[in-house]
PDB file of C-alpha atoms and ligand atoms in Angstrom:
ATOM      1  CA  UNK A   1     117.231 123.358  59.263  1.00 46.00           C
ATOM      2  CA  UNK A   2     120.306 123.667  61.491  1.00 51.00           C
ATOM      3  CA  UNK A   3     119.000 121.090  63.974  1.00 62.00           C
ATOM      4  CA  UNK A   4     122.536 119.836  64.707  1.00 75.00           C
ATOM      5  CA  UNK A   5     124.030 123.042  65.844  1.00 87.00           C
ATOM      6  CA  UNK A   6     123.726 123.203  69.732  1.00 95.00           C
ATOM      7  CA  UNK A   7     122.576 126.489  71.181  1.00 97.00           C
ATOM      8  CA  UNK A   8     122.186 127.984  74.603  1.00 98.00           C
ATOM      9  CA  UNK A   9     118.656 128.183  76.272  1.00 98.00           C
ATOM     10  CA  UNK A  10     118.114 130.512  79.090  1.00 98.00           C
ATOM     11  CA  UNK A  11     114.778 130.184  81.105  1.00 98.00           C
ATOM     12  CA  UNK A  12     114.333 132.879  83.744  1.00 97.00           C
ATOM     13  CA  UNK A  13     111.233 133.802  85.939  1.00 95.00           C
ATOM     14  CA  UNK A  14     109.451 134.105  89.092  1.00 94.00           C
ATOM     15  CA  UNK A  15     109.638 131.461  91.937  1.00 90.00           C
ATOM     16  CA  UNK A  16     107.452 128.391  91.328  1.00 90.00           C
ATOM     17  CA  UNK A  17     106.468 129.564  87.845  1.00 93.00           C
ATOM     18  CA  UNK A  18     107.021 126.309  86.487  1.00 91.00           C
ATOM     19  CA  UNK A  19     110.175 127.143  84.635  1.00 94.00           C
ATOM     20  CA  UNK A  20     112.125 124.150  85.984  1.00 93.00           C
ATOM     21  CA  UNK A  21     109.487 121.734  84.736  1.00 92.00           C
ATOM     22  CA  UNK A  22     109.522 123.160  81.287  1.00 95.00           C
ATOM     23  CA  UNK A  23     113.242 123.551  81.115  1.00 96.00           C
ATOM     24  CA  UNK A  24     113.627 119.868  82.112  1.00 95.00           C
ATOM     25  CA  UNK A  25     111.002 118.706  79.580  1.00 95.00           C
ATOM     26  CA  UNK A  26     112.710 120.576  76.688  1.00 97.00           C
ATOM     27  CA  UNK A  27     116.162 119.386  77.582  1.00 96.00           C
ATOM     28  CA  UNK A  28     114.933 115.756  77.664  1.00 94.00           C
ATOM     29  CA  UNK A  29     113.143 116.142  74.358  1.00 96.00           C
ATOM     30  CA  UNK A  30     116.095 117.656  72.418  1.00 96.00           C
ATOM     31  CA  UNK A  31     118.803 115.706  74.268  1.00 95.00           C
ATOM     32  CA  UNK A  32     120.358 118.885  76.033  1.00 96.00           C
ATOM     33  CA  UNK A  33     121.970 119.208  79.341  1.00 95.00           C
ATOM     34  CA  UNK A  34     119.792 120.670  81.977  1.00 95.00           C
ATOM     35  CA  UNK A  35     121.122 122.754  84.780  1.00 96.00           C
ATOM     36  CA  UNK A  36     118.890 124.158  87.605  1.00 96.00           C
ATOM     37  CA  UNK A  37     120.798 127.189  88.895  1.00 97.00           C
ATOM     38  CA  UNK A  38     118.343 127.656  91.652  1.00 97.00           C
ATOM     39  CA  UNK A  39     119.437 124.310  93.001  1.00 98.00           C
ATOM     40  CA  UNK A  40     123.002 125.679  93.353  1.00 98.00           C
ATOM     41  CA  UNK A  41     121.955 128.653  95.381  1.00 98.00           C
ATOM     42  CA  UNK A  42     119.815 126.198  97.551  1.00 98.00           C
ATOM     43  CA  UNK A  43     122.737 123.822  98.031  1.00 98.00           C
ATOM     44  CA  UNK A  44     124.923 126.749  99.290  1.00 98.00           C
ATOM     45  CA  UNK A  45     121.999 127.849 101.574  1.00 98.00           C
ATOM     46  CA  UNK A  46     121.830 124.382 103.001  1.00 98.00           C
ATOM     47  CA  UNK A  47     125.531 124.374 103.637  1.00 98.00           C
ATOM     48  CA  UNK A  48     125.141 127.721 105.493  1.00 98.00           C
ATOM     49  CA  UNK A  49     122.234 126.475 107.590  1.00 98.00           C
ATOM     50  CA  UNK A  50     124.016 123.253 108.598  1.00 98.00           C
ATOM     51  CA  UNK A  51     127.157 125.169 109.628  1.00 98.00           C
ATOM     52  CA  UNK A  52     125.134 127.718 111.848  1.00 98.00           C
ATOM     53  CA  UNK A  53     125.634 130.563 109.419  1.00 98.00           C
ATOM     54  CA  UNK A  54     122.102 131.555 109.255  1.00 98.00           C
ATOM     55  CA  UNK A  55     120.028 132.843 112.296  1.00 97.00           C
ATOM     56  CA  UNK A  56     116.357 131.912 112.815  1.00 96.00           C
ATOM     57  CA  UNK A  57     115.396 135.275 111.473  1.00 95.00           C
ATOM     58  CA  UNK A  58     117.248 134.702 108.267  1.00 96.00           C
ATOM     59  CA  UNK A  59     120.343 136.760 108.784  1.00 97.00           C
ATOM     60  CA  UNK A  60     123.283 135.362 106.924  1.00 98.00           C
ATOM     61  CA  UNK A  61     126.934 135.419 108.285  1.00 98.00           C
ATOM     62  CA  UNK A  62     128.277 136.555 104.932  1.00 98.00           C
ATOM     63  CA  UNK A  63     131.891 136.621 105.879  1.00 98.00           C
ATOM     64  CA  UNK A  64     131.808 132.979 107.161  1.00 98.00           C
ATOM     65  CA  UNK A  65     129.947 131.767 104.138  1.00 98.00           C
ATOM     66  CA  UNK A  66     132.236 133.482 101.639  1.00 98.00           C
ATOM     67  CA  UNK A  67     135.322 132.107 103.567  1.00 98.00           C
ATOM     68  CA  UNK A  68     133.767 128.563 103.252  1.00 98.00           C
ATOM     69  CA  UNK A  69     133.202 128.836  99.450  1.00 97.00           C
ATOM     70  CA  UNK A  70     136.395 126.834  98.568  1.00 97.00           C
ATOM     71  CA  UNK A  71     134.793 123.895 100.747  1.00 96.00           C
ATOM     72  CA  UNK A  72     131.504 123.888  98.783  1.00 97.00           C
ATOM     73  CA  UNK A  73     131.406 121.652  95.845  1.00 96.00           C
ATOM     74  CA  UNK A  74     128.179 121.369  93.877  1.00 96.00           C
ATOM     75  CA  UNK A  75     127.471 118.973  91.206  1.00 95.00           C
ATOM     76  CA  UNK A  76     124.496 117.041  89.545  1.00 95.00           C
ATOM     77  CA  UNK A  77     123.883 113.415  88.867  1.00 94.00           C
ATOM     78  CA  UNK A  78     121.235 111.882  86.655  1.00 90.00           C
ATOM     79  CA  UNK A  79     118.975 109.333  88.500  1.00 90.00           C
ATOM     80  CA  UNK A  80     115.947 107.504  87.456  1.00 87.00           C
ATOM     81  CA  UNK A  81     113.590 109.980  88.773  1.00 86.00           C
ATOM     82  CA  UNK A  82     115.587 112.988  87.264  1.00 86.00           C
ATOM     83  CA  UNK A  83     118.595 115.044  88.047  1.00 90.00           C
ATOM     84  CA  UNK A  84     119.718 115.255  91.672  1.00 96.00           C
ATOM     85  CA  UNK A  85     121.955 117.977  93.246  1.00 97.00           C
ATOM     86  CA  UNK A  86     125.012 116.822  95.196  1.00 98.00           C
ATOM     87  CA  UNK A  87     126.626 118.964  97.926  1.00 98.00           C
ATOM     88  CA  UNK A  88     130.161 117.770  98.569  1.00 98.00           C
ATOM     89  CA  UNK A  89     129.144 114.403  97.083  1.00 97.00           C
ATOM     90  CA  UNK A  90     125.999 114.072  99.236  1.00 98.00           C
ATOM     91  CA  UNK A  91     122.626 113.802  97.535  1.00 98.00           C
ATOM     92  CA  UNK A  92     120.673 116.748  98.948  1.00 98.00           C
ATOM     93  CA  UNK A  93     117.903 116.996  96.277  1.00 97.00           C
ATOM     94  CA  UNK A  94     115.151 116.429  98.762  1.00 94.00           C
ATOM     95  CA  UNK A  95     116.400 118.633 101.509  1.00 96.00           C
ATOM     96  CA  UNK A  96     117.121 121.750  99.352  1.00 97.00           C
ATOM     97  CA  UNK A  97     113.528 121.766  98.229  1.00 94.00           C
ATOM     98  CA  UNK A  98     112.093 122.088 101.793  1.00 92.00           C
ATOM     99  CA  UNK A  99     110.475 125.408 102.949  1.00 92.00           C
ATOM    100  CA  UNK A 100     113.138 126.105 105.625  1.00 95.00           C
ATOM    101  CA  UNK A 101     115.736 126.333 102.807  1.00 97.00           C
ATOM    102  CA  UNK A 102     113.308 128.315 100.562  1.00 94.00           C
ATOM    103  CA  UNK A 103     112.944 130.728 103.515  1.00 94.00           C
ATOM    104  CA  UNK A 104     116.755 131.486 103.528  1.00 97.00           C
ATOM    105  CA  UNK A 105     117.822 131.015  99.932  1.00 96.00           C
ATOM    106  CA  UNK A 106     117.111 134.552  98.573  1.00 95.00           C
ATOM    107  CA  UNK A 107     119.130 135.977 101.440  1.00 96.00           C
ATOM    108  CA  UNK A 108     121.973 133.940 100.464  1.00 97.00           C
ATOM    109  CA  UNK A 109     121.472 134.844  96.723  1.00 96.00           C
ATOM    110  CA  UNK A 110     121.814 138.494  97.314  1.00 96.00           C
ATOM    111  CA  UNK A 111     125.511 138.247  98.297  1.00 97.00           C
ATOM    112  CA  UNK A 112     127.736 139.376  95.415  1.00 96.00           C
ATOM    113  CA  UNK A 113     130.640 137.038  96.120  1.00 97.00           C
ATOM    114  CA  UNK A 114     128.284 134.064  96.217  1.00 97.00           C
ATOM    115  CA  UNK A 115     126.761 135.106  93.031  1.00 97.00           C
ATOM    116  CA  UNK A 116     130.094 135.500  91.298  1.00 97.00           C
ATOM    117  CA  UNK A 117     131.227 132.061  92.259  1.00 97.00           C
ATOM    118  CA  UNK A 118     127.986 130.418  91.206  1.00 97.00           C
ATOM    119  CA  UNK A 119     127.759 132.365  87.963  1.00 98.00           C
ATOM    120  CA  UNK A 120     131.313 131.314  86.982  1.00 97.00           C
ATOM    121  CA  UNK A 121     130.451 127.568  87.811  1.00 96.00           C
ATOM    122  CA  UNK A 122     127.183 127.970  85.662  1.00 97.00           C
ATOM    123  CA  UNK A 123     129.071 129.508  82.781  1.00 98.00           C
ATOM    124  CA  UNK A 124     131.412 126.573  82.942  1.00 96.00           C
ATOM    125  CA  UNK A 125     128.723 124.152  82.580  1.00 94.00           C
ATOM    126  CA  UNK A 126     127.617 125.897  79.402  1.00 95.00           C
ATOM    127  CA  UNK A 127     130.868 126.206  77.470  1.00 94.00           C
ATOM    128  CA  UNK A 128     129.966 123.560  74.868  1.00 92.00           C
ATOM    129  CA  UNK A 129     126.413 124.904  74.492  1.00 94.00           C
ATOM    130  CA  UNK A 130     123.556 122.340  74.016  1.00 96.00           C
ATOM    131  CA  UNK A 131     122.319 123.370  77.510  1.00 97.00           C
ATOM    132  CA  UNK A 132     119.120 124.517  79.033  1.00 97.00           C
ATOM    133  CA  UNK A 133     119.540 126.529  82.164  1.00 98.00           C
ATOM    134  CA  UNK A 134     116.894 127.974  84.478  1.00 97.00           C
ATOM    135  CA  UNK A 135     117.050 130.653  87.132  1.00 97.00           C
ATOM    136  CA  UNK A 136     116.685 134.445  87.757  1.00 96.00           C
ATOM    137  CA  UNK A 137     119.588 135.954  85.855  1.00 97.00           C
ATOM    138  CA  UNK A 138     120.453 133.434  83.091  1.00 98.00           C
ATOM    139  CA  UNK A 139     119.456 135.558  80.163  1.00 97.00           C
ATOM    140  CA  UNK A 140     120.861 138.756  81.646  1.00 97.00           C
ATOM    141  CA  UNK A 141     124.093 137.802  83.327  1.00 97.00           C
ATOM    142  CA  UNK A 142     125.128 134.048  82.930  1.00 98.00           C
ATOM    143  CA  UNK A 143     124.400 133.672  79.212  1.00 98.00           C
ATOM    144  CA  UNK A 144     123.644 137.109  77.885  1.00 98.00           C
ATOM    145  CA  UNK A 145     124.296 135.748  74.302  1.00 97.00           C
ATOM    146  CA  UNK A 146     121.947 132.800  74.611  1.00 98.00           C
ATOM    147  CA  UNK A 147     120.144 132.098  71.287  1.00 97.00           C
ATOM    148  CA  UNK A 148     116.837 131.479  73.001  1.00 98.00           C
ATOM    149  CA  UNK A 149     115.636 133.305  76.241  1.00 98.00           C
ATOM    150  CA  UNK A 150     112.369 132.849  77.875  1.00 98.00           C
ATOM    151  CA  UNK A 151     110.968 134.756  80.983  1.00 97.00           C
ATOM    152  CA  UNK A 152     108.098 132.944  82.726  1.00 96.00           C
ATOM    153  CA  UNK A 153     105.559 134.433  85.002  1.00 93.00           C
ATOM    154  CA  UNK A 154     102.029 133.579  86.619  1.00 93.00           C
ATOM    155  CA  UNK A 155     100.184 135.171  89.251  1.00 93.00           C
ATOM    156  CA  UNK A 156     101.583 134.806  92.711  1.00 95.00           C
ATOM    157  CA  UNK A 157      98.525 132.847  93.917  1.00 95.00           C
ATOM    158  CA  UNK A 158      98.807 130.510  91.020  1.00 94.00           C
ATOM    159  CA  UNK A 159     102.402 129.843  91.677  1.00 95.00           C
ATOM    160  CA  UNK A 160     101.915 129.334  95.332  1.00 96.00           C
ATOM    161  CA  UNK A 161      99.127 126.755  94.864  1.00 96.00           C
ATOM    162  CA  UNK A 162     101.466 124.798  92.339  1.00 93.00           C
ATOM    163  CA  UNK A 163     104.195 124.793  94.804  1.00 94.00           C
ATOM    164  CA  UNK A 164     102.083 123.749  97.738  1.00 96.00           C
ATOM    165  CA  UNK A 165     100.576 120.908  95.754  1.00 95.00           C
ATOM    166  CA  UNK A 166     104.109 119.727  94.679  1.00 93.00           C
ATOM    167  CA  UNK A 167     105.328 119.823  98.424  1.00 93.00           C
ATOM    168  CA  UNK A 168     102.201 117.945  99.606  1.00 95.00           C
ATOM    169  CA  UNK A 169     102.732 115.339  96.847  1.00 95.00           C
ATOM    170  CA  UNK A 170     106.303 114.779  97.950  1.00 91.00           C
ATOM    171  CA  UNK A 171     105.083 114.223 101.549  1.00 92.00           C
ATOM    172  CA  UNK A 172     106.640 117.520 102.809  1.00 90.00           C
ATOM    173  CA  UNK A 173     104.981 119.756 105.422  1.00 90.00           C
ATOM    174  CA  UNK A 174     103.306 122.687 103.711  1.00 93.00           C
ATOM    175  CA  UNK A 175     100.419 125.170 104.065  1.00 96.00           C
ATOM    176  CA  UNK A 176      99.204 127.354 101.136  1.00 97.00           C
ATOM    177  CA  UNK A 177      99.626 130.566 103.200  1.00 97.00           C
ATOM    178  CA  UNK A 178     103.235 129.809 104.139  1.00 96.00           C
ATOM    179  CA  UNK A 179     104.122 129.071 100.600  1.00 96.00           C
ATOM    180  CA  UNK A 180     102.487 132.134  99.355  1.00 97.00           C
ATOM    181  CA  UNK A 181     104.159 134.329 101.956  1.00 96.00           C
ATOM    182  CA  UNK A 182     107.582 132.698 100.721  1.00 95.00           C
ATOM    183  CA  UNK A 183     106.805 133.249  97.106  1.00 95.00           C
ATOM    184  CA  UNK A 184     105.971 136.942  97.634  1.00 96.00           C
ATOM    185  CA  UNK A 185     108.954 137.631  99.804  1.00 95.00           C
ATOM    186  CA  UNK A 186     111.454 135.802  97.496  1.00 94.00           C
ATOM    187  CA  UNK A 187     110.074 137.688  94.473  1.00 95.00           C
ATOM    188  CA  UNK A 188     110.594 140.935  96.255  1.00 95.00           C
ATOM    189  CA  UNK A 189     114.172 140.185  97.460  1.00 95.00           C
ATOM    190  CA  UNK A 190     115.046 138.724  93.993  1.00 93.00           C
ATOM    191  CA  UNK A 191     113.636 141.817  92.241  1.00 95.00           C
ATOM    192  CA  UNK A 192     115.269 144.427  94.404  1.00 96.00           C
ATOM    193  CA  UNK A 193     118.687 143.021  95.031  1.00 94.00           C
ATOM    194  CA  UNK A 194     121.607 145.029  93.614  1.00 94.00           C
ATOM    195  CA  UNK A 195     123.548 142.291  92.004  1.00 94.00           C
ATOM    196  CA  UNK A 196     121.738 140.819  88.967  1.00 93.00           C
ATOM    197  CA  UNK A 197     118.258 141.413  90.117  1.00 94.00           C
ATOM    198  CA  UNK A 198     115.344 139.252  88.503  1.00 94.00           C
ATOM    199  CA  UNK A 199     114.323 141.067  85.415  1.00 93.00           C
ATOM    200  CA  UNK A 200     113.323 140.102  82.007  1.00 96.00           C
ATOM    201  CA  UNK A 201     116.208 140.468  79.414  1.00 97.00           C
ATOM    202  CA  UNK A 202     115.231 142.794  76.715  1.00 97.00           C
ATOM    203  CA  UNK A 203     115.395 140.115  74.114  1.00 97.00           C
ATOM    204  CA  UNK A 204     113.621 137.417  76.076  1.00 98.00           C
ATOM    205  CA  UNK A 205     110.238 136.054  75.051  1.00 98.00           C
ATOM    206  CA  UNK A 206     107.615 136.505  77.837  1.00 97.00           C
ATOM    207  CA  UNK A 207     105.371 133.614  78.797  1.00 96.00           C
ATOM    208  CA  UNK A 208     102.471 133.844  81.276  1.00 94.00           C
ATOM    209  CA  UNK A 209     101.479 130.412  81.893  1.00 93.00           C
ATOM    210  CA  UNK A 210      98.764 131.061  84.551  1.00 90.00           C
ATOM    211  CA  UNK A 211      96.191 129.387  82.318  1.00 90.00           C
ATOM    212  CA  UNK A 212      98.187 126.881  80.531  1.00 92.00           C
ATOM    213  CA  UNK A 213      98.416 123.125  81.093  1.00 92.00           C
ATOM    214  CA  UNK A 214     101.771 121.437  81.397  1.00 92.00           C
ATOM    215  CA  UNK A 215     101.343 119.989  77.910  1.00 95.00           C
ATOM    216  CA  UNK A 216     100.484 123.356  76.465  1.00 96.00           C
ATOM    217  CA  UNK A 217     103.517 125.038  77.868  1.00 95.00           C
ATOM    218  CA  UNK A 218     105.776 122.275  76.741  1.00 96.00           C
ATOM    219  CA  UNK A 219     104.459 122.499  73.263  1.00 97.00           C
ATOM    220  CA  UNK A 220     104.939 126.407  73.242  1.00 97.00           C
ATOM    221  CA  UNK A 221     108.449 125.960  74.307  1.00 97.00           C
ATOM    222  CA  UNK A 222     109.377 123.413  71.743  1.00 97.00           C
ATOM    223  CA  UNK A 223     107.831 125.561  69.132  1.00 97.00           C
ATOM    224  CA  UNK A 224     110.110 128.509  70.348  1.00 98.00           C
ATOM    225  CA  UNK A 225     113.091 126.178  70.195  1.00 97.00           C
ATOM    226  CA  UNK A 226     112.349 125.349  66.545  1.00 96.00           C
ATOM    227  CA  UNK A 227     111.900 128.902  65.663  1.00 96.00           C
ATOM    228  CA  UNK A 228     115.214 129.817  67.184  1.00 96.00           C
ATOM    229  CA  UNK A 229     116.951 126.954  65.319  1.00 95.00           C
ATOM    230  CA  UNK A 230     115.284 128.117  62.056  1.00 93.00           C
ATOM    231  CA  UNK A 231     116.587 131.749  62.673  1.00 91.00           C
ATOM    232  CA  UNK A 232     120.238 130.622  62.942  1.00 89.00           C
ATOM    233  CA  UNK A 233     122.201 131.997  60.129  1.00 66.00           C
TER     234      UNK A 233
HETATM  235  O1  LIG B 301     112.144 126.671  92.268  1.00 84.58           O
HETATM  236  P1  LIG B 301     111.919 128.099  92.617  1.00 84.58           P
HETATM  237  O2  LIG B 301     111.394 128.970  91.618  1.00 84.58           O
HETATM  238  O3  LIG B 301     111.258 128.136  94.022  1.00 84.58           O
HETATM  239  O4  LIG B 301     113.274 128.712  92.965  1.00 84.58           O
HETATM  240  P2  LIG B 301     114.720 128.229  92.506  1.00 84.58           P
HETATM  241  O5  LIG B 301     114.886 128.427  91.172  1.00 84.58           O
HETATM  242  O6  LIG B 301     114.911 126.863  93.276  1.00 84.58           O
HETATM  243  O7  LIG B 301     115.621 129.342  93.096  1.00 84.58           O
HETATM  244  C1  LIG B 301     115.728 129.557  94.564  1.00 84.58           C
HETATM  245  C2  LIG B 301     116.195 130.913  94.881  1.00 84.58           C
HETATM  246  O8  LIG B 301     117.534 131.009  94.331  1.00 84.58           O
HETATM  247  C3  LIG B 301     115.508 132.155  94.116  1.00 84.58           C
HETATM  248  O9  LIG B 301     114.350 132.645  94.981  1.00 84.58           O
HETATM  249  C4  LIG B 301     116.504 133.260  94.174  1.00 84.58           C
HETATM  250  O10 LIG B 301     116.630 133.950  95.347  1.00 84.58           O
HETATM  251  C5  LIG B 301     117.804 132.468  93.881  1.00 84.58           C
HETATM  252  N1  LIG B 301     118.358 132.339  92.551  1.00 84.58           N
HETATM  253  C6  LIG B 301     119.039 133.292  92.004  1.00 84.58           C
HETATM  254  O11 LIG B 301     119.185 134.305  92.691  1.00 84.58           O
HETATM  255  N2  LIG B 301     119.471 133.238  90.785  1.00 84.58           N
HETATM  256  C7  LIG B 301     119.410 132.160  90.013  1.00 84.58           C
HETATM  257  N3  LIG B 301     120.015 132.125  88.720  1.00 84.58           N
HETATM  258  C8  LIG B 301     118.692 131.217  90.570  1.00 84.58           C
HETATM  259  C9  LIG B 301     118.113 131.165  91.789  1.00 84.58           C
END
């Protein structure tokens, strides 16, 4: 087996489908770098919110945000409890997961110039392969030649319940109804935007994990990884 040849693994799917947990667990197990592309869109959104570039009804001042792109530096650091997202050197891991950021992020992620800038950063992270990246357009746009592509889905109700539980466990305010509304709204914006909309790449393997435990989905994914490695010529 070609176990030593690093590959690129793209995991896309709907909001709160569990793709980040799967991607993280796989990366840890096989010693790959993990990049959460959604965290990058969330960090840009937080920057826009802090600088009054988003109205209360989620209208983004695109011109101002695009002009600010040179002032936005995003990075990741590995901490004891996992990877944290840095915005201009500040650890914003907790803040970017809050529902107010979730309620604006898809509106920021439709802006083509923002997408182009973040896609270029994401591609730079992956130049040496040995990477697992999760998001919405990783298999279609960021790494169209990835050796392994997965597309994850589960029902909106299941996904909202998972995210609601996660927010409560982190001590963040949340109601199931608000999270469900956010999940459904983001799915719609992500699927219908013009620039690299959320869709399954033709060569991605579909996983519906509605009725799977975390252990089952991790085992499923590691199996797909071994198959992809075995298929390398
Ligand atoms: O974790 P969750 O599934 O809630 O979302 P996320 O992965 O943190 O991504 C947040 C939002 O960023 C998504 O709803 C998309 O609007 C946007 N996004 C994107 O457009 N393209 C990506 N590659 C990743 C995220």
